Rosetta silent file (secondary structure, phi, psi, omega in degrees, C-alpha in Angstrom):
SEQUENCE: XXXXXXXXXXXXXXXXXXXXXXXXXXXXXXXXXXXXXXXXXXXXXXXXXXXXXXXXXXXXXXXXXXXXXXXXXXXXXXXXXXXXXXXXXXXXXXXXXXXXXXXXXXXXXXXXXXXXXXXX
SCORE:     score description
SCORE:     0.000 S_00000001
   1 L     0.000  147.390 -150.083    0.000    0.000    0.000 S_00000001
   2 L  -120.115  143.236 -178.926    1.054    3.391   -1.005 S_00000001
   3 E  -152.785  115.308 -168.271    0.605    6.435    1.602 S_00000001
   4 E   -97.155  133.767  163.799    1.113   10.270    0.634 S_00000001
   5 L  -101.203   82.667  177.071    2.123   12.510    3.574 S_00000001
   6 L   -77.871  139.379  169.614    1.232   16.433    2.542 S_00000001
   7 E  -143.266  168.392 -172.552    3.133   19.614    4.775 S_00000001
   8 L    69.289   15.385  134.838    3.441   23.047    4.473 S_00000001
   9 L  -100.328 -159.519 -179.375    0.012   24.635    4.542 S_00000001
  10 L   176.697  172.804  157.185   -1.120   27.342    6.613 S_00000001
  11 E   -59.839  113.846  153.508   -2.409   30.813    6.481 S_00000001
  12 E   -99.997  166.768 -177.191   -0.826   33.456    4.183 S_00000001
  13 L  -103.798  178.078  169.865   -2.006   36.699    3.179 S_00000001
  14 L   -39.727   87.915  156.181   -3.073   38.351   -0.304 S_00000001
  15 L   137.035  -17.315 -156.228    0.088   37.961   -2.506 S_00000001
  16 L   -95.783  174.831 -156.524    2.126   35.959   -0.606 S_00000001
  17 L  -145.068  153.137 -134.694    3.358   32.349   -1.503 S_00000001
  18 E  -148.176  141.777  155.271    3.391   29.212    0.239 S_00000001
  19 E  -113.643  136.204  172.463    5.311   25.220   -0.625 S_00000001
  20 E  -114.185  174.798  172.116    3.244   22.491   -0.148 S_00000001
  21 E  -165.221  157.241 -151.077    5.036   18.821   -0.257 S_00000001
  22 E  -146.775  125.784  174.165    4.059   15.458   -0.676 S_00000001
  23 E  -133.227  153.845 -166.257    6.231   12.329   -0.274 S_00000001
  24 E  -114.678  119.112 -178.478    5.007    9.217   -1.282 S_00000001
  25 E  -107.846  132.212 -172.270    5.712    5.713    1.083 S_00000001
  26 L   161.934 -176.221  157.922    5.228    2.000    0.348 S_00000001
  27 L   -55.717   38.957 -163.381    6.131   -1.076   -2.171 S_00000001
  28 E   -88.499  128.868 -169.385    6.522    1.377   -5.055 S_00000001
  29 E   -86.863  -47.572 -171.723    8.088    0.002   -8.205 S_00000001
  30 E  -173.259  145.545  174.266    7.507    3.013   -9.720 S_00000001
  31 E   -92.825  162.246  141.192    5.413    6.409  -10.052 S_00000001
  32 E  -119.710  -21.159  138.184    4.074    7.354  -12.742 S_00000001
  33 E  -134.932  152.460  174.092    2.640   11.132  -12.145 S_00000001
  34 E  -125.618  173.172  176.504    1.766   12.913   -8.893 S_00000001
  35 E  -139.597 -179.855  161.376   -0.345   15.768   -8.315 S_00000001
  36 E  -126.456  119.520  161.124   -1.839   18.434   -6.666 S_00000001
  37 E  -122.926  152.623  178.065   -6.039   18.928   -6.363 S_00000001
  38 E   -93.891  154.088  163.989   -7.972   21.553   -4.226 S_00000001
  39 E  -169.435  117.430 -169.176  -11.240   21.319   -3.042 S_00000001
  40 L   -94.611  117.155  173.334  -12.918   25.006   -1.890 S_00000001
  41 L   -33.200  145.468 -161.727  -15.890   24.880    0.165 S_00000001
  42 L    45.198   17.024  171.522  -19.006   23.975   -1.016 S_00000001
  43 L  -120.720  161.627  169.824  -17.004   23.338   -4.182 S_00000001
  44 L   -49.664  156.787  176.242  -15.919   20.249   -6.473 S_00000001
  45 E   -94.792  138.150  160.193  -12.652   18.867   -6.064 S_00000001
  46 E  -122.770  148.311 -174.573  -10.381   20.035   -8.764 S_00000001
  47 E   -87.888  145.650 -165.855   -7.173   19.731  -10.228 S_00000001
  48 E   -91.262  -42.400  171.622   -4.395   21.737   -9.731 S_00000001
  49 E   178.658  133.797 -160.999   -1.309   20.424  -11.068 S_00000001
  50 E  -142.512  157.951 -165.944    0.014   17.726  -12.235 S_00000001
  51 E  -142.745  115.126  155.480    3.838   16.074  -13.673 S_00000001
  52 E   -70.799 -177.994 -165.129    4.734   12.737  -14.957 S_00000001
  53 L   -68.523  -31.279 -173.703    7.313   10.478  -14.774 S_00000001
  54 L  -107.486   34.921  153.175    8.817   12.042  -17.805 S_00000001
  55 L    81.265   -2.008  164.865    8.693   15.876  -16.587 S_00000001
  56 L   -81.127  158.419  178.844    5.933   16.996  -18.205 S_00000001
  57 E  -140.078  172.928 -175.141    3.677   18.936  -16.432 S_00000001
  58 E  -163.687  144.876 -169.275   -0.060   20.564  -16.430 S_00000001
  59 E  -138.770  127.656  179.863   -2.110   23.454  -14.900 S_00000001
  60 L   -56.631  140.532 -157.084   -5.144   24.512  -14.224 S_00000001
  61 H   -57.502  -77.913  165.233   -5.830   27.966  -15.849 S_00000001
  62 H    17.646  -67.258 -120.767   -6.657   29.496  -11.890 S_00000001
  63 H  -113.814  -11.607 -156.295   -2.917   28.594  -10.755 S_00000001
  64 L   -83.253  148.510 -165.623   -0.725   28.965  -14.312 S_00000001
  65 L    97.136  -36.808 -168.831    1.717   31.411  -14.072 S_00000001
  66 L   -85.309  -42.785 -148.672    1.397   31.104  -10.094 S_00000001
  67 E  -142.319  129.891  171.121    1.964   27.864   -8.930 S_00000001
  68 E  -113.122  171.911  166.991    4.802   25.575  -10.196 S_00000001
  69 L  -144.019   95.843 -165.829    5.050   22.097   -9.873 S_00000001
  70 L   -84.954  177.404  154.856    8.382   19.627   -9.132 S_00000001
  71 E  -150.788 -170.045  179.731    9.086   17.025   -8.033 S_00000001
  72 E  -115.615  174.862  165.211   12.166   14.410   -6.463 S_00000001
  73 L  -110.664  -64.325  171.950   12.327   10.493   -7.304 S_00000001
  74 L   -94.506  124.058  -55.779   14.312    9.498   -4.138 S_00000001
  75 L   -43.017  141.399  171.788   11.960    9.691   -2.173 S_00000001
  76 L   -27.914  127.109  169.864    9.013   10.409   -4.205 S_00000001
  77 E  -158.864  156.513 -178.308    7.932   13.725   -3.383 S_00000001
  78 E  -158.985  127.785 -165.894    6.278   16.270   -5.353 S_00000001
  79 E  -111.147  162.551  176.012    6.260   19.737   -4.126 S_00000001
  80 E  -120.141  133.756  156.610    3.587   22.661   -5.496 S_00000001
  81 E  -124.303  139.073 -162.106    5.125   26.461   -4.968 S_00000001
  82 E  -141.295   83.931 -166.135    2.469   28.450   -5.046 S_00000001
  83 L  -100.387  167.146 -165.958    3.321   32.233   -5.370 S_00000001
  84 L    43.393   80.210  154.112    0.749   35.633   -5.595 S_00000001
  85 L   -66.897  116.875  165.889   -1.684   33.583   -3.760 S_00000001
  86 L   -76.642  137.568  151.205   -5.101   34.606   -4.049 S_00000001
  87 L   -17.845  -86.965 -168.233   -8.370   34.498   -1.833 S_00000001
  88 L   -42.612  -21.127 -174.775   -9.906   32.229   -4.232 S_00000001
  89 L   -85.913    6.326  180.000   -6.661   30.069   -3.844 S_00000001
  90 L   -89.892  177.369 -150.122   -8.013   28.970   -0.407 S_00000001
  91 L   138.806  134.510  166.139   -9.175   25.439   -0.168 S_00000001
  92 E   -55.749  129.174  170.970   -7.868   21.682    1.167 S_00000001
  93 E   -92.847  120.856  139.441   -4.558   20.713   -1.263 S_00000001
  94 E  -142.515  163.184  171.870   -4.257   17.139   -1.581 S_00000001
  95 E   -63.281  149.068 -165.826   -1.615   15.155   -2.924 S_00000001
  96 E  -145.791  124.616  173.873   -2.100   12.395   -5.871 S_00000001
  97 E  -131.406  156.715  167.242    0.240    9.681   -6.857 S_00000001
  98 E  -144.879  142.882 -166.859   -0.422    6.995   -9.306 S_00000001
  99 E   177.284 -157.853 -169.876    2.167    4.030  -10.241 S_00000001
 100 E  -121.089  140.205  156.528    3.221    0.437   -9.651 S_00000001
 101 E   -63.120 -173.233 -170.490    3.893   -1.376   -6.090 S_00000001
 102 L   -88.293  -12.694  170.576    6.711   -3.472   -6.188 S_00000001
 103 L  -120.767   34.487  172.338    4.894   -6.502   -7.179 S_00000001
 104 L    66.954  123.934  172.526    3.391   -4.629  -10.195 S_00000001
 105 L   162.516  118.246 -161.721   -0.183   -3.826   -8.654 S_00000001
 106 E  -102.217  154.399 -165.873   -0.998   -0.422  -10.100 S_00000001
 107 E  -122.454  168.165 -173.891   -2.082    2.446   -7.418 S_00000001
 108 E  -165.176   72.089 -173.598   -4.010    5.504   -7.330 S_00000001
 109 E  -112.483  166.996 -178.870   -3.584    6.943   -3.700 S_00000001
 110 E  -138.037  137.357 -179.312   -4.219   10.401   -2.103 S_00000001
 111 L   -54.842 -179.091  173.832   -2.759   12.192    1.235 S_00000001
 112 L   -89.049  -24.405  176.686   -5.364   13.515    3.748 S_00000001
 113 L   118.947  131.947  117.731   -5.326   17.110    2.529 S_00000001
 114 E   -76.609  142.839 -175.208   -3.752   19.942    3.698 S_00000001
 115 L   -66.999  118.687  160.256   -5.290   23.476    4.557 S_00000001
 116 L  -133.107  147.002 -124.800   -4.406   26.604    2.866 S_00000001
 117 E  -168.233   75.393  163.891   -6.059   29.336    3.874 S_00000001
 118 E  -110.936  123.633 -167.910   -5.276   33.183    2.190 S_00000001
 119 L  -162.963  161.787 -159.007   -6.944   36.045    3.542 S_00000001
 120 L   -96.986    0.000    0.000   -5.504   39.500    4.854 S_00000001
C-alpha cells in the first residue's frame, strides 16, 4: 500500500506564496505522475497540477503562471510552490500519486489534505 504525507500549509495573506510537499511511502516500483487537487468549500474537487514520470507537467488555468510544480524520485515527493496567492486560492490541497507497487499492482492513492487558507 502506497501512503502520501502532505506539509506546508497554513495561512498566508493576499500575494504571498506558500510550498506544499508530498512524499510518497510503500512497495513502489515506480510512479508514474503525482499531483496536486484543491477542493474550496461547497465546491468540487479540482485539479491543480500535475507532472509525470517524464517531466511533463499541467495546470489549471486558476494557478498557471502562479503555482509551479516539481518534483524528487528518491523519495518520491512532489512539491507545489504556489506564489501571488489569491483568496480564491483557499481550499484543502491534496496530494495524488499513481504508479506500480513493487509486485506490479498499479495504485491511485491520495494524502489527507492539507489546509491553505489566504486572507488579509
Amino acid at each position: 500500500q502506497v501512503q502520501l504525507v502532505e506539509s506546508g500549509g497554513g495561512l498566508v495573506q493576499p500575494g504571498g506564496s506558500l510550498t506544499l510537499s508530498c512524499e510518497a511511502s510503500g512497495t513502489i516500483y515506480s510512479v508514474v505522475a503525482m499531483g496536486w487537487y484543491r477542493q474550496a468549500p461547497e465546491k468540487e474537487r479540482e485539479l491543480v497540477a500535475t507532472v509525470t514520470s517524464g517531466g511533463s507537467t499541467n495546470y489549471a488555468d486558476a494557478v498557471k503562471g502562479r503555482f509551479t510544480i516539481s518534483k524528487d524520485y528518491i523519495p518520491n515527493t512532489v512539491y507545489l510552490q504556489m506564489n501571488s496567492l489569491k483568496p480564491e486560492d483557499t481550499a484543502v490541497y491534496y496530494c495524488n500519486a499513481r504508479g506500480y507497487e513493487a509486485n506490479m499492482t498499479p495504485f491511485d492513492s491520495w494524502g489527507q489534505g492539507t489546509q491553505v487558507t489566504v486572507s488579509s
